[in-house]
Coordinates of C-alpha atoms in Angstrom, one line a residue:
Chain Y
X1 CA 0.0 0.0 0.0
X2 CA 2.8 2.4 0.9
X3 CA 4.1 2.4 -2.7
X4 CA 1.0 4.2 -3.8
X5 CA 1.7 7.1 -1.3
X6 CA 3.4 10.0 -3.0
X7 CA 6.2 11.1 -0.8
X8 CA 7.3 14.7 -1.2
X9 CA 11.0 15.4 -0.6
X10 CA 11.2 17.3 2.6
X11 CA 14.3 18.9 3.9
X12 CA 12.0 21.6 5.3
X13 CA 10.5 19.9 8.3
X14 CA 8.1 17.2 9.4
X15 CA 5.2 19.5 9.0
X16 CA 4.8 22.2 6.4
X17 CA 1.9 24.5 6.0
X18 CA 2.2 27.0 3.2
X19 CA -0.4 29.7 2.6
X20 CA -3.2 27.6 4.1
X21 CA -6.7 29.2 3.9
X22 CA -10.0 27.7 5.0
X23 CA -13.6 28.8 5.0
X24 CA -16.7 27.6 6.8
X25 CA -19.3 28.7 4.2
X26 CA -18.6 32.4 3.9
X27 CA -16.6 32.6 7.1
X28 CA -12.9 32.8 6.6
X29 CA -11.5 30.8 9.5
X30 CA -7.8 30.4 8.5
X31 CA -6.0 33.1 6.8
X32 CA -2.7 32.4 5.1
X33 CA -1.2 30.1 7.7
X34 CA 2.5 29.4 7.3
X35 CA 4.1 27.0 9.7
X36 CA 7.2 24.8 9.6
X37 CA 7.8 22.2 12.3
X38 CA 11.1 20.4 12.7
X39 CA 11.2 16.8 14.1
X40 CA 11.3 16.9 17.9
X41 CA 9.9 20.4 18.1
X42 CA 7.3 21.2 20.7
X43 CA 4.9 23.9 19.8
X44 CA 2.1 25.5 21.8
X45 CA -0.7 27.3 20.1
X46 CA -2.8 29.7 22.1
X47 CA -5.3 32.4 21.4
X48 CA -8.9 33.4 22.2
X49 CA -11.7 31.1 21.4
X50 CA -12.6 31.1 17.7
X51 CA -9.1 32.1 16.7
X52 CA -8.6 29.1 14.6
X53 CA -6.0 27.3 16.7
X54 CA -7.9 24.0 16.9
X55 CA -8.9 24.2 13.3
X56 CA -5.2 24.6 12.4
X57 CA -4.1 21.4 14.1
X58 CA -7.2 19.6 12.9
X59 CA -6.2 20.4 9.3
X60 CA -2.9 18.5 10.0
X61 CA -4.7 15.1 10.0
X62 CA -7.5 16.2 7.8
X63 CA -10.3 16.2 10.3
X64 CA -10.9 19.5 8.6
X65 CA -10.1 20.1 5.0
X66 CA -8.3 23.2 3.8
X67 CA -9.4 24.9 0.6
X68 CA -6.2 26.7 -0.4
X69 CA -2.5 26.2 0.2
X70 CA -0.4 23.2 0.8
X71 CA 0.0 21.0 3.9
X72 CA 2.7 18.3 3.9
X73 CA 3.0 16.0 6.9
X74 CA 5.9 13.6 7.1
X75 CA 6.5 14.0 3.4
X76 CA 2.9 13.3 2.4
X77 CA 0.8 16.0 1.0
X78 CA -2.8 16.2 2.2
X79 CA -5.1 16.1 -0.7
X80 CA -8.5 14.5 -1.4
X81 CA -6.8 11.2 -1.9
X82 CA -8.1 9.0 1.0
X83 CA -5.0 6.8 0.8
X84 CA -2.7 9.8 1.5
X85 CA -4.9 11.0 4.3
X86 CA -4.9 7.6 6.0
X87 CA -1.2 7.2 5.7
X88 CA -0.8 10.6 7.4
X89 CA -3.3 9.6 10.1
X90 CA -1.3 6.5 10.8
X91 CA 1.7 8.7 11.8
X92 CA -0.1 11.4 13.6
X93 CA -1.7 10.7 17.0
X94 CA -4.4 13.0 18.4
X95 CA -5.7 13.7 21.8
X96 CA -9.0 15.5 22.1
X97 CA -10.6 17.9 24.7
X98 CA -13.3 15.4 25.5
X99 CA -11.1 12.3 25.4
X100 CA -13.3 10.5 22.9
X101 CA -12.5 7.1 24.2
X102 CA -14.7 4.3 22.8
X103 CA -17.2 3.6 25.7
X104 CA -18.1 0.1 24.4
X105 CA -14.5 -1.2 24.6
X106 CA -12.3 -1.8 27.6
X107 CA -9.2 0.5 28.2
X108 CA -7.0 -2.3 26.7
X109 CA -9.2 -2.8 23.7
X110 CA -9.3 1.0 23.1
X111 CA -5.5 0.9 22.9
X112 CA -5.2 -2.2 20.7
X113 CA -7.9 -1.4 18.2
X114 CA -5.9 0.8 15.8
X115 CA -2.7 -1.2 16.0
X116 CA -4.6 -4.4 15.3
X117 CA -6.8 -3.1 12.5
X118 CA -4.6 -0.4 10.9
X119 CA -1.1 -1.7 11.5
X120 CA -2.3 -5.4 11.3
X121 CA -0.4 -6.2 14.4
X122 CA -1.1 -9.6 16.1
X123 CA -3.3 -9.3 19.2
X124 CA -0.6 -10.5 21.6
X125 CA 1.9 -7.9 20.3
X126 CA -0.7 -5.1 20.4
X127 CA -1.6 -5.9 24.0
X128 CA 2.1 -6.0 25.0
X129 CA 2.6 -2.5 23.5
X130 CA -0.7 -1.2 25.0
X131 CA 0.3 -2.4 28.5
X132 CA 3.7 -0.8 28.0
X133 CA 2.1 2.6 27.3
X134 CA -0.6 2.2 30.0
X135 CA 2.3 1.6 32.5
X136 CA 3.9 4.8 31.1
X137 CA 0.8 6.8 31.8
X138 CA 0.6 5.0 35.2
X139 CA -2.8 3.2 34.9
X140 CA -2.0 -0.4 33.9
X141 CA -4.3 -1.6 36.7
X142 CA -7.3 -0.1 34.9
X143 CA -6.7 -2.1 31.7
X144 CA -9.8 -4.2 31.9
X145 CA -12.2 -1.5 33.0
X146 CA -14.4 0.5 30.7
X147 CA -13.9 4.3 30.1
X148 CA -17.1 5.1 32.0
X149 CA -15.6 3.8 35.2
X150 CA -12.5 6.1 35.1
X151 CA -12.1 9.7 36.2
X152 CA -11.6 12.4 33.6
X153 CA -7.8 12.6 34.2
X154 CA -7.5 8.9 33.9
X155 CA -9.5 8.9 30.7
X156 CA -7.3 11.5 29.2
X157 CA -4.2 9.6 30.1
X158 CA -5.7 6.5 28.4
X159 CA -6.4 8.7 25.4
X160 CA -2.7 9.6 25.3
X161 CA -1.6 6.0 25.6
X162 CA -4.1 5.0 22.9
X163 CA -2.5 7.5 20.5
X164 CA 1.0 6.4 21.5
X165 CA 0.2 2.7 20.7
X166 CA 0.3 3.6 17.0
X167 CA 3.9 4.8 17.5
X168 CA 3.1 8.1 15.9
X169 CA 5.9 10.5 14.8
X170 CA 3.7 13.5 15.7
X171 CA 1.3 14.1 18.5
X172 CA -1.5 16.7 18.3
X173 CA -3.2 17.8 21.5
X174 CA -6.5 19.8 21.2
X175 CA -7.0 21.5 24.6
X176 CA -6.3 18.2 26.4
X177 CA -6.9 19.7 29.9
X178 CA -9.8 22.1 29.3
X179 CA -12.5 19.6 30.2
X180 CA -10.8 18.3 33.3
X181 CA -11.5 19.0 37.0
X182 CA -8.8 21.3 38.3
X183 CA -7.4 18.6 40.5
X184 CA -6.7 16.3 37.5
X185 CA -4.9 18.8 35.2
X186 CA -1.5 18.1 36.7
X187 CA -1.5 14.4 36.1
X188 CA -2.2 14.9 32.4
X189 CA 0.3 17.7 32.0
X190 CA 3.0 15.5 33.7
X191 CA 2.3 12.8 31.2
X192 CA 2.7 15.3 28.4
X193 CA 5.9 16.7 29.8
X194 CA 7.3 13.1 30.0
X195 CA 6.5 12.7 26.4
X196 CA 8.2 15.9 25.5
X197 CA 11.3 14.8 27.3
X198 CA 11.4 11.7 25.1
X199 CA 11.7 13.9 22.0
X200 CA 8.2 13.6 20.6
X201 CA 7.2 16.1 18.0
X202 CA 4.2 17.8 19.6
X203 CA 1.7 20.5 18.7
X204 CA -0.5 21.5 21.6
X205 CA -3.4 23.8 21.7
X206 CA -3.6 24.8 25.4
X207 CA -4.2 27.6 27.8
X208 CA -1.8 26.1 30.3
X209 CA 0.9 28.8 30.2
X210 CA 3.1 27.2 32.8
X211 CA 3.3 24.1 30.5
X212 CA 4.0 26.3 27.5
X213 CA 6.9 28.0 29.4
X214 CA 8.5 24.8 30.5
X215 CA 8.0 22.6 27.5
X216 CA 7.5 24.5 24.3
X217 CA 10.3 25.5 21.9
X218 CA 7.9 27.9 20.3
X219 CA 4.7 29.6 21.2
X220 CA 2.3 30.6 18.5
X221 CA -0.4 33.2 19.2
X222 CA -3.4 33.2 16.9
X223 CA -6.4 35.6 16.6
X224 CA -9.1 35.8 14.0
X225 CA -7.6 33.0 11.9
X226 CA -4.2 34.5 11.6
X227 CA -0.8 33.8 13.3
X228 CA -0.2 37.1 15.1
X229 CA 3.0 36.3 16.9
X230 CA 5.4 33.5 17.1
X231 CA 8.3 33.3 19.5
X232 CA 10.3 31.3 22.0
X233 CA 8.4 31.0 25.3
X234 CA 10.7 33.4 27.3
X235 CA 10.4 36.1 24.6
X236 CA 6.7 35.4 24.2
X237 CA 5.8 35.8 27.8
X238 CA 8.3 38.4 29.0
X239 CA 8.6 40.5 25.9
X240 CA 5.6 40.2 23.7
X241 CA 5.9 42.4 20.6
X242 CA 2.3 42.7 19.5
X243 CA -0.4 44.7 21.3
X244 CA -3.0 42.0 20.7
X245 CA -0.6 39.5 22.3
X246 CA -0.1 41.8 25.3
X247 CA -3.8 42.2 25.8
X248 CA -4.3 38.4 25.6
X249 CA -1.6 37.7 28.1
X250 CA -3.0 40.3 30.4
X251 CA -6.4 38.7 30.3
X252 CA -5.3 35.1 31.0
X253 CA -2.4 35.7 33.4
X254 CA -4.6 37.8 35.7
Chain T
X1 CA -3.0 25.0 61.1
X2 CA -5.8 22.5 61.8
X3 CA -6.6 19.2 60.1
X4 CA -10.2 18.7 59.1
X5 CA -11.7 15.6 60.6
X6 CA -14.3 14.0 58.3
X7 CA -17.5 12.7 59.7
X8 CA -18.0 8.9 59.5
X9 CA -20.6 7.6 56.9
X10 CA -24.0 6.9 58.4
X11 CA -26.6 4.4 57.2
X12 CA -29.7 6.1 55.7
X13 CA -32.7 6.6 57.9
X14 CA -34.8 3.4 58.3
X15 CA -37.6 2.8 55.9
X16 CA -41.0 1.7 57.1
X17 CA -41.0 -2.0 56.2
X18 CA -43.8 -4.5 56.1
X19 CA -47.0 -5.2 54.1
X20 CA -49.2 -3.1 56.2
X21 CA -46.9 -0.1 56.0
X22 CA -46.5 -0.6 52.3
X23 CA -50.3 -0.9 51.7
X24 CA -50.9 2.2 53.8
X25 CA -48.3 4.2 51.9
X26 CA -49.3 3.0 48.4
X27 CA -53.0 2.0 48.5
X28 CA -54.7 3.9 51.3
X29 CA -52.8 7.1 51.6
X30 CA -55.8 9.3 50.9
X31 CA -59.6 9.1 50.5
X32 CA -59.3 9.2 46.7
X33 CA -56.6 6.5 46.8
X34 CA -58.6 4.3 49.0
X35 CA -61.6 4.7 46.7
X36 CA -59.6 3.8 43.7
X37 CA -58.0 0.8 45.4
X38 CA -61.4 -0.6 46.4
X39 CA -62.7 0.0 42.8
X40 CA -59.7 -1.9 41.4
X41 CA -60.3 -4.8 43.8
X42 CA -63.9 -4.9 42.6
X43 CA -62.8 -5.0 39.0
X44 CA -60.4 -7.9 39.7
X45 CA -63.2 -9.8 41.5
X46 CA -65.4 -9.2 38.5
X47 CA -63.0 -10.4 35.9
X48 CA -60.6 -13.0 37.3
X49 CA -62.9 -15.7 38.8
X50 CA -65.0 -16.1 35.6
X51 CA -61.9 -16.1 33.5
X52 CA -60.3 -18.7 35.7
X53 CA -63.3 -21.0 35.6
X54 CA -63.7 -20.6 31.8
X55 CA -60.0 -21.3 31.0
X56 CA -59.1 -23.8 33.6
X57 CA -61.6 -24.9 36.3
X58 CA -64.7 -25.5 34.1
X59 CA -62.7 -26.3 30.9
X60 CA -62.9 -29.5 28.9
X61 CA -59.5 -31.1 28.6
X62 CA -60.2 -34.7 27.4
X63 CA -62.1 -36.1 24.5
X64 CA -61.9 -36.2 20.7
X65 CA -65.0 -34.5 19.3
X66 CA -67.1 -31.5 20.0
X67 CA -69.7 -33.7 21.8
X68 CA -67.1 -34.4 24.5
X69 CA -67.2 -30.8 25.6
X70 CA -70.0 -31.0 28.1
X71 CA -68.9 -28.5 30.7
X72 CA -69.5 -24.8 30.5
X73 CA -65.9 -23.8 30.2
X74 CA -63.5 -23.7 27.2
X75 CA -63.3 -26.6 24.9
X76 CA -59.5 -27.2 24.7
X77 CA -60.3 -30.5 22.9
X78 CA -60.5 -28.4 19.8
X79 CA -57.0 -27.1 20.2
X80 CA -55.8 -30.6 21.0
X81 CA -57.4 -32.2 17.9
X82 CA -56.2 -29.5 15.5
X83 CA -52.8 -28.9 17.1
X84 CA -51.0 -30.4 14.1
X85 CA -52.7 -28.0 11.7
X86 CA -52.0 -25.0 13.9
X87 CA -48.3 -25.9 14.1
X88 CA -47.6 -27.2 10.5
X89 CA -50.6 -26.2 8.3
X90 CA -51.0 -28.7 5.5
X91 CA -47.5 -30.0 5.7
X92 CA -47.9 -33.8 5.2
X93 CA -48.2 -35.5 8.6
X94 CA -45.6 -38.2 7.9
X95 CA -43.0 -35.5 6.9
X96 CA -43.5 -33.2 9.9
X97 CA -40.4 -34.6 11.5
X98 CA -38.5 -32.5 9.0
X99 CA -40.0 -29.3 10.5
X100 CA -39.2 -30.5 14.0
X101 CA -35.7 -31.4 13.0
X102 CA -35.0 -27.9 11.6
X103 CA -36.3 -26.3 14.7
X104 CA -34.0 -28.5 16.8
X105 CA -31.1 -27.7 14.5
X106 CA -31.7 -24.0 15.0
X107 CA -31.9 -24.4 18.8
X108 CA -28.8 -26.6 19.0
X109 CA -26.9 -24.6 16.4
X110 CA -27.6 -21.3 18.0
X111 CA -26.9 -22.5 21.6
X112 CA -23.1 -21.8 21.6
X113 CA -23.8 -18.1 20.8
X114 CA -25.5 -17.8 24.2
X115 CA -22.6 -19.3 26.1
X116 CA -20.5 -16.4 27.3
X117 CA -17.3 -18.5 27.5
X118 CA -17.4 -19.5 23.9
X119 CA -14.6 -17.6 22.2
X120 CA -15.2 -17.6 18.4
X121 CA -18.7 -16.2 18.4
X122 CA -18.3 -13.9 15.5
X123 CA -17.0 -16.5 13.1
X124 CA -19.3 -19.2 14.4
X125 CA -22.3 -16.9 14.2
X126 CA -21.5 -16.0 10.6
X127 CA -21.0 -19.6 9.6
X128 CA -24.3 -20.5 11.3
X129 CA -26.1 -17.8 9.4
X130 CA -24.8 -19.1 6.1
X131 CA -25.1 -22.9 6.7
X132 CA -28.4 -23.0 8.6
X133 CA -30.7 -21.4 6.1
X134 CA -29.4 -23.8 3.4
X135 CA -30.0 -26.8 5.7
X136 CA -33.4 -25.6 6.8
X137 CA -34.5 -24.9 3.3
X138 CA -33.4 -28.3 2.1
X139 CA -35.1 -30.0 4.9
X140 CA -38.4 -28.0 4.7
X141 CA -38.7 -27.8 1.0
X142 CA -37.1 -31.1 0.1
X143 CA -36.8 -32.2 -3.5
X144 CA -33.2 -33.5 -3.2
X145 CA -31.1 -35.9 -1.0
X146 CA -34.0 -38.3 -1.4
X147 CA -36.4 -36.0 0.5
X148 CA -39.9 -35.6 -1.0
X149 CA -40.7 -32.2 -2.2
X150 CA -43.2 -30.2 -0.1
X151 CA -44.5 -27.2 -2.0
X152 CA -44.5 -23.9 0.0
X153 CA -48.3 -23.7 -0.6
X154 CA -48.6 -26.6 1.9
X155 CA -46.6 -24.8 4.5
X156 CA -48.6 -23.2 7.2
X157 CA -49.4 -22.7 10.9
X158 CA -46.8 -21.5 13.4
X159 CA -44.1 -23.0 11.1
X160 CA -45.0 -20.5 8.4
X161 CA -45.2 -17.7 10.9
X162 CA -41.7 -18.5 12.1
X163 CA -40.3 -18.9 8.6
X164 CA -41.6 -15.4 7.6
X165 CA -40.6 -13.8 10.8
X166 CA -37.1 -15.2 11.0
X167 CA -36.3 -14.7 7.3
X168 CA -37.8 -11.2 7.6
X169 CA -35.7 -10.3 10.6
X170 CA -32.5 -11.9 9.3
X171 CA -32.9 -10.1 6.0
X172 CA -34.2 -6.7 7.2
X173 CA -31.6 -6.1 9.8
X174 CA -28.5 -6.0 7.6
X175 CA -30.3 -4.3 4.8
X176 CA -31.7 -1.7 7.2
X177 CA -28.2 -1.0 8.6
X178 CA -26.8 -0.5 5.1
X179 CA -29.7 1.8 4.2
X180 CA -29.1 3.9 7.4
X181 CA -25.4 4.2 6.6
X182 CA -26.3 5.1 3.0
X183 CA -28.7 7.8 4.1
X184 CA -25.9 9.5 6.1
X185 CA -23.3 9.0 3.3
X186 CA -21.2 11.8 2.0
X187 CA -21.9 10.6 -1.6
X188 CA -25.1 12.3 -2.9
X189 CA -26.0 9.5 -5.3
X190 CA -26.0 6.9 -2.6
X191 CA -27.9 9.2 -0.3
X192 CA -30.6 9.9 -2.9
X193 CA -31.0 6.2 -3.6
X194 CA -31.3 5.3 0.1
X195 CA -33.7 8.1 0.9
X196 CA -36.0 7.2 -2.0
X197 CA -36.0 3.5 -1.1
X198 CA -36.8 4.2 2.5
X199 CA -39.5 6.8 1.9
X200 CA -41.1 4.6 -0.8
X201 CA -41.4 1.5 1.4
X202 CA -42.4 3.4 4.5
X203 CA -45.1 5.1 2.4
X204 CA -47.0 2.0 1.4
X205 CA -48.9 -0.3 3.7
X206 CA -47.6 -3.9 4.0
X207 CA -50.9 -5.3 2.9
X208 CA -50.4 -3.4 -0.4
X209 CA -46.9 -4.7 -0.8
X210 CA -48.1 -8.3 -0.4
X211 CA -51.0 -7.8 -2.7
X212 CA -48.8 -6.2 -5.3
X213 CA -46.3 -9.0 -5.0
X214 CA -48.9 -11.7 -5.7
X215 CA -51.3 -10.0 -8.1
X216 CA -49.5 -7.3 -9.9
X217 CA -46.0 -8.7 -10.2
X218 CA -46.9 -11.7 -12.3
X219 CA -48.5 -9.4 -14.8
X220 CA -45.1 -7.8 -15.5
X221 CA -43.2 -11.0 -15.7
X222 CA -42.9 -12.8 -19.0
X223 CA -45.4 -15.6 -19.8
X224 CA -44.7 -18.9 -18.0
X225 CA -42.2 -17.3 -15.6
X226 CA -43.5 -17.8 -12.1
X227 CA -41.8 -17.6 -8.8
X228 CA -42.9 -18.9 -5.6
X229 CA -45.7 -17.1 -3.7
X230 CA -43.9 -17.4 -0.4
X231 CA -40.6 -16.2 -1.8
X232 CA -42.4 -13.1 -3.2
X233 CA -44.0 -12.5 0.2
X234 CA -40.6 -12.9 1.9
X235 CA -38.9 -10.4 -0.4
X236 CA -41.8 -8.0 0.2
X237 CA -41.6 -8.3 4.0
X238 CA -37.8 -7.9 4.0
X239 CA -37.8 -4.7 1.8
X240 CA -40.7 -3.3 3.8
X241 CA -39.2 -3.9 7.2
X242 CA -35.7 -2.8 6.2
X243 CA -37.0 0.7 5.7
X244 CA -38.2 0.8 9.3
X245 CA -35.1 -0.7 10.6
X246 CA -33.1 1.8 8.7
X247 CA -34.8 4.7 10.3
X248 CA -34.4 3.2 13.8
X249 CA -30.7 2.6 13.2
X250 CA -30.3 6.1 11.8
X251 CA -31.6 7.5 15.1
X252 CA -28.8 5.5 16.8
X253 CA -26.1 6.8 14.4
X254 CA -27.2 10.4 15.1
X255 CA -27.0 9.9 18.8
X256 CA -23.3 9.0 18.6
X257 CA -21.2 12.1 19.4
X258 CA -19.1 13.5 16.5
X259 CA -16.0 13.0 18.7
X260 CA -16.3 9.2 18.2
X261 CA -16.3 9.5 14.4
X262 CA -13.3 11.9 14.7
X263 CA -11.3 9.7 17.1
X264 CA -11.8 6.7 14.9
X265 CA -10.8 8.6 11.8
X266 CA -7.8 10.2 13.5
X267 CA -6.4 6.7 14.2
X268 CA -6.4 5.9 10.5
X269 CA -9.4 3.6 10.6
X270 CA -11.2 3.7 7.2
X271 CA -14.9 4.2 6.8
X272 CA -16.0 0.6 7.1
X273 CA -13.7 -0.2 10.0
X274 CA -14.8 3.0 11.8
X275 CA -18.4 2.0 11.3
X276 CA -18.0 -1.7 12.1
X277 CA -15.7 -1.4 15.1
X278 CA -16.6 1.9 16.7
X279 CA -19.9 3.5 15.6
X280 CA -22.3 0.6 14.8
X281 CA -21.6 -1.4 18.0
X282 CA -22.6 1.7 20.0
X283 CA -25.4 2.9 17.8
X284 CA -27.0 -0.6 17.6
X285 CA -26.8 -1.0 21.4
X286 CA -28.7 2.3 21.8
X287 CA -31.5 1.3 19.5
X288 CA -32.1 -2.2 20.7
X289 CA -35.5 -1.2 22.1
X290 CA -36.5 0.3 18.7
X291 CA -35.2 -2.6 16.7
X292 CA -37.0 -5.2 18.8
X293 CA -40.1 -3.0 18.6
X294 CA -39.9 -3.3 14.8
X295 CA -39.3 -7.0 15.0
X296 CA -42.3 -7.6 17.3
X297 CA -44.4 -5.6 14.9
X298 CA -43.1 -7.7 12.0
X299 CA -43.8 -10.9 13.9
X300 CA -47.5 -9.9 14.3
X301 CA -47.7 -8.6 10.7
X302 CA -47.0 -12.0 9.3
X303 CA -50.7 -12.8 9.6
X304 CA -51.3 -10.4 6.7
X305 CA -50.1 -13.1 4.3
X306 CA -53.7 -14.4 4.4
X307 CA -54.5 -12.0 1.6
X308 CA -52.2 -13.8 -0.8
X309 CA -53.6 -17.2 0.3
X310 CA -50.9 -18.3 2.8
X311 CA -52.0 -19.8 6.1
X312 CA -50.0 -18.7 9.1
X313 CA -50.9 -19.6 12.6
X314 CA -53.8 -17.1 13.0
X315 CA -55.2 -18.0 9.6
X316 CA -55.0 -21.8 10.3
X317 CA -56.9 -21.2 13.5
X318 CA -59.5 -19.2 11.6
X319 CA -59.8 -21.9 9.0
X320 CA -60.2 -24.7 11.6
X321 CA -62.8 -22.7 13.5
X322 CA -64.9 -22.6 10.3
X323 CA -65.0 -26.4 10.1
X324 CA -68.7 -27.4 10.6
X325 CA -67.7 -30.2 13.0
X326 CA -66.1 -27.6 15.3
X327 CA -68.6 -24.8 15.0
X328 CA -68.5 -22.2 17.8
X329 CA -64.9 -22.9 18.8
X330 CA -63.5 -19.6 17.4
X331 CA -63.0 -18.1 20.9
X332 CA -60.8 -21.0 22.1
X333 CA -58.9 -20.8 18.8
X334 CA -58.2 -17.1 19.0
X335 CA -57.2 -17.3 22.7
X336 CA -54.8 -20.0 21.8
X337 CA -53.3 -18.0 18.9
X338 CA -53.1 -14.9 21.1
X339 CA -51.2 -16.9 23.7
X340 CA -48.7 -18.3 21.2
X341 CA -48.1 -14.8 19.7
X342 CA -47.8 -13.4 23.2
X343 CA -45.2 -16.0 24.2
X344 CA -43.0 -15.2 21.2
X345 CA -43.3 -11.4 21.5
X346 CA -42.8 -11.4 25.2
X347 CA -39.8 -13.6 24.7
X348 CA -38.2 -11.2 22.3
X349 CA -39.0 -8.3 24.6
X350 CA -37.3 -10.0 27.6
X351 CA -34.3 -11.0 25.5
X352 CA -33.8 -7.4 24.4
X353 CA -33.9 -6.2 28.0
X354 CA -31.3 -8.9 28.9
X355 CA -29.1 -7.7 26.0
X356 CA -29.3 -4.1 27.0
X357 CA -28.3 -5.0 30.5
X358 CA -25.5 -7.2 29.3
X359 CA -24.0 -4.6 26.9
X360 CA -24.2 -1.8 29.5
X361 CA -20.7 -0.6 30.1
X362 CA -21.6 2.0 32.7
X363 CA -21.0 4.8 30.3
X364 CA -23.7 7.5 30.6
X365 CA -23.0 10.7 28.8

């Protein structure tokens, strides 16, 4: 199957977005987005709600389709070709705000589903890998429970493990802590920090500025569908250049 | 700094227990309630004793002709004498073992599917679904392996009811699921075809469908070409019920949050795998009550085949009651038919409740 995938030569980076535009009907949600991500880079996207940050990362695995511009992920350009899209999705893990675990499957089955059906891994091997990652997110003892029996923080850690079981090259996080009780935010952030320390390429939409400061290589601030400012975290927080960025930081850092 | 000491858990305050307390709380809590209770008791007293004496105490249980029914109650001798006809219709008496055998094969064949420790349910179930219909058809219809041919026009009674109901259910469920998926498809052509199909079949009464299949269809077929009346009825029932199943299943698909579709897609699962492994298992579980509702309706609708000259359980009863030697036995016959229908429908309903309970994974959104 992989022969059919057109690989584009990429010295540029593992993710390239060039002049990406997107509309919802008449509404222009993404305006000329340009973004290059190097392997191992950790990027935090922030901005007010409706600024297009979630839409941006959802374009990277084609949960949203873009109408103009080019997106190349891991050497594969995202087009209407479903083969190309699925080959990108195999390499890109995603963690959602509302976890989106499959409630009819146990934790272990949630983790082994994609490796078994997409990667055609034998069941035993898939379970081995799943248990490895469940240990990593520190909930191996929950493997045979159902998602409905777990707390929010535990569910989100399972969601991270589930994505990791596909051994992705890139991880996308779409507000992973926004739906959690305050007491559970830390356990999820700790898991993500651990992942960053292992050199995973990460794009993370979050409002956890402490996390951005300690983990990110780059912070991107978006508003009204545009990238307004892009800087290393220290510069971004201590010396923002743009007025809109200053206002935003003022609002959220109280 | 102080440490908060939590209070220990206490048992809930004691409930008033006992029949008297229960009756006082539920039956005689106010004047109006007391009045209604007494009225209800009066109704029960009015209905139950005569019913009991007619069906059981005063009923005639032994004998072989109408003359043996001397007591005032029901004449169950009629049911006894005509039991064969009610179960098998005009299926030749000496060949009825073939019907019995196919029922036993179904029961024994399906048994492993209900054993929770049996591992390979999916493969076994699929195999059973392929092999059993062939076996059952060969047995019932005959015409090969040295079995005498029994034309479908001789099939009847409960056997015919079960044949139509099971074939209808087994055919309508998969077709309905495909139609529901098609109606939600991104491809306009498929969507239009499915919507048209569903709306057409939901728009016509089943009785019309059956009538058309037996009267109108042959007019359009070339001279001499003729296919089996029962087969035509079966196809009609399947197409008709699949439209209802499709709409029930669509309701379930719509109840699944968008995040589930996205999570499945984001993992690289394609359309069919997303549907088969993630969406449908959840959607079908949600609509078990609706699907079973449709199937119960289908089971009872099988009686409509009388208009194309097929004799299911109800129609066999009707026919037997018209026999001059058993005049006046219609009530007994209908009570019996109602009881048989009720047993099957109640069975389906209980099984669906059991399934819902079994598939509940404690996830309430």
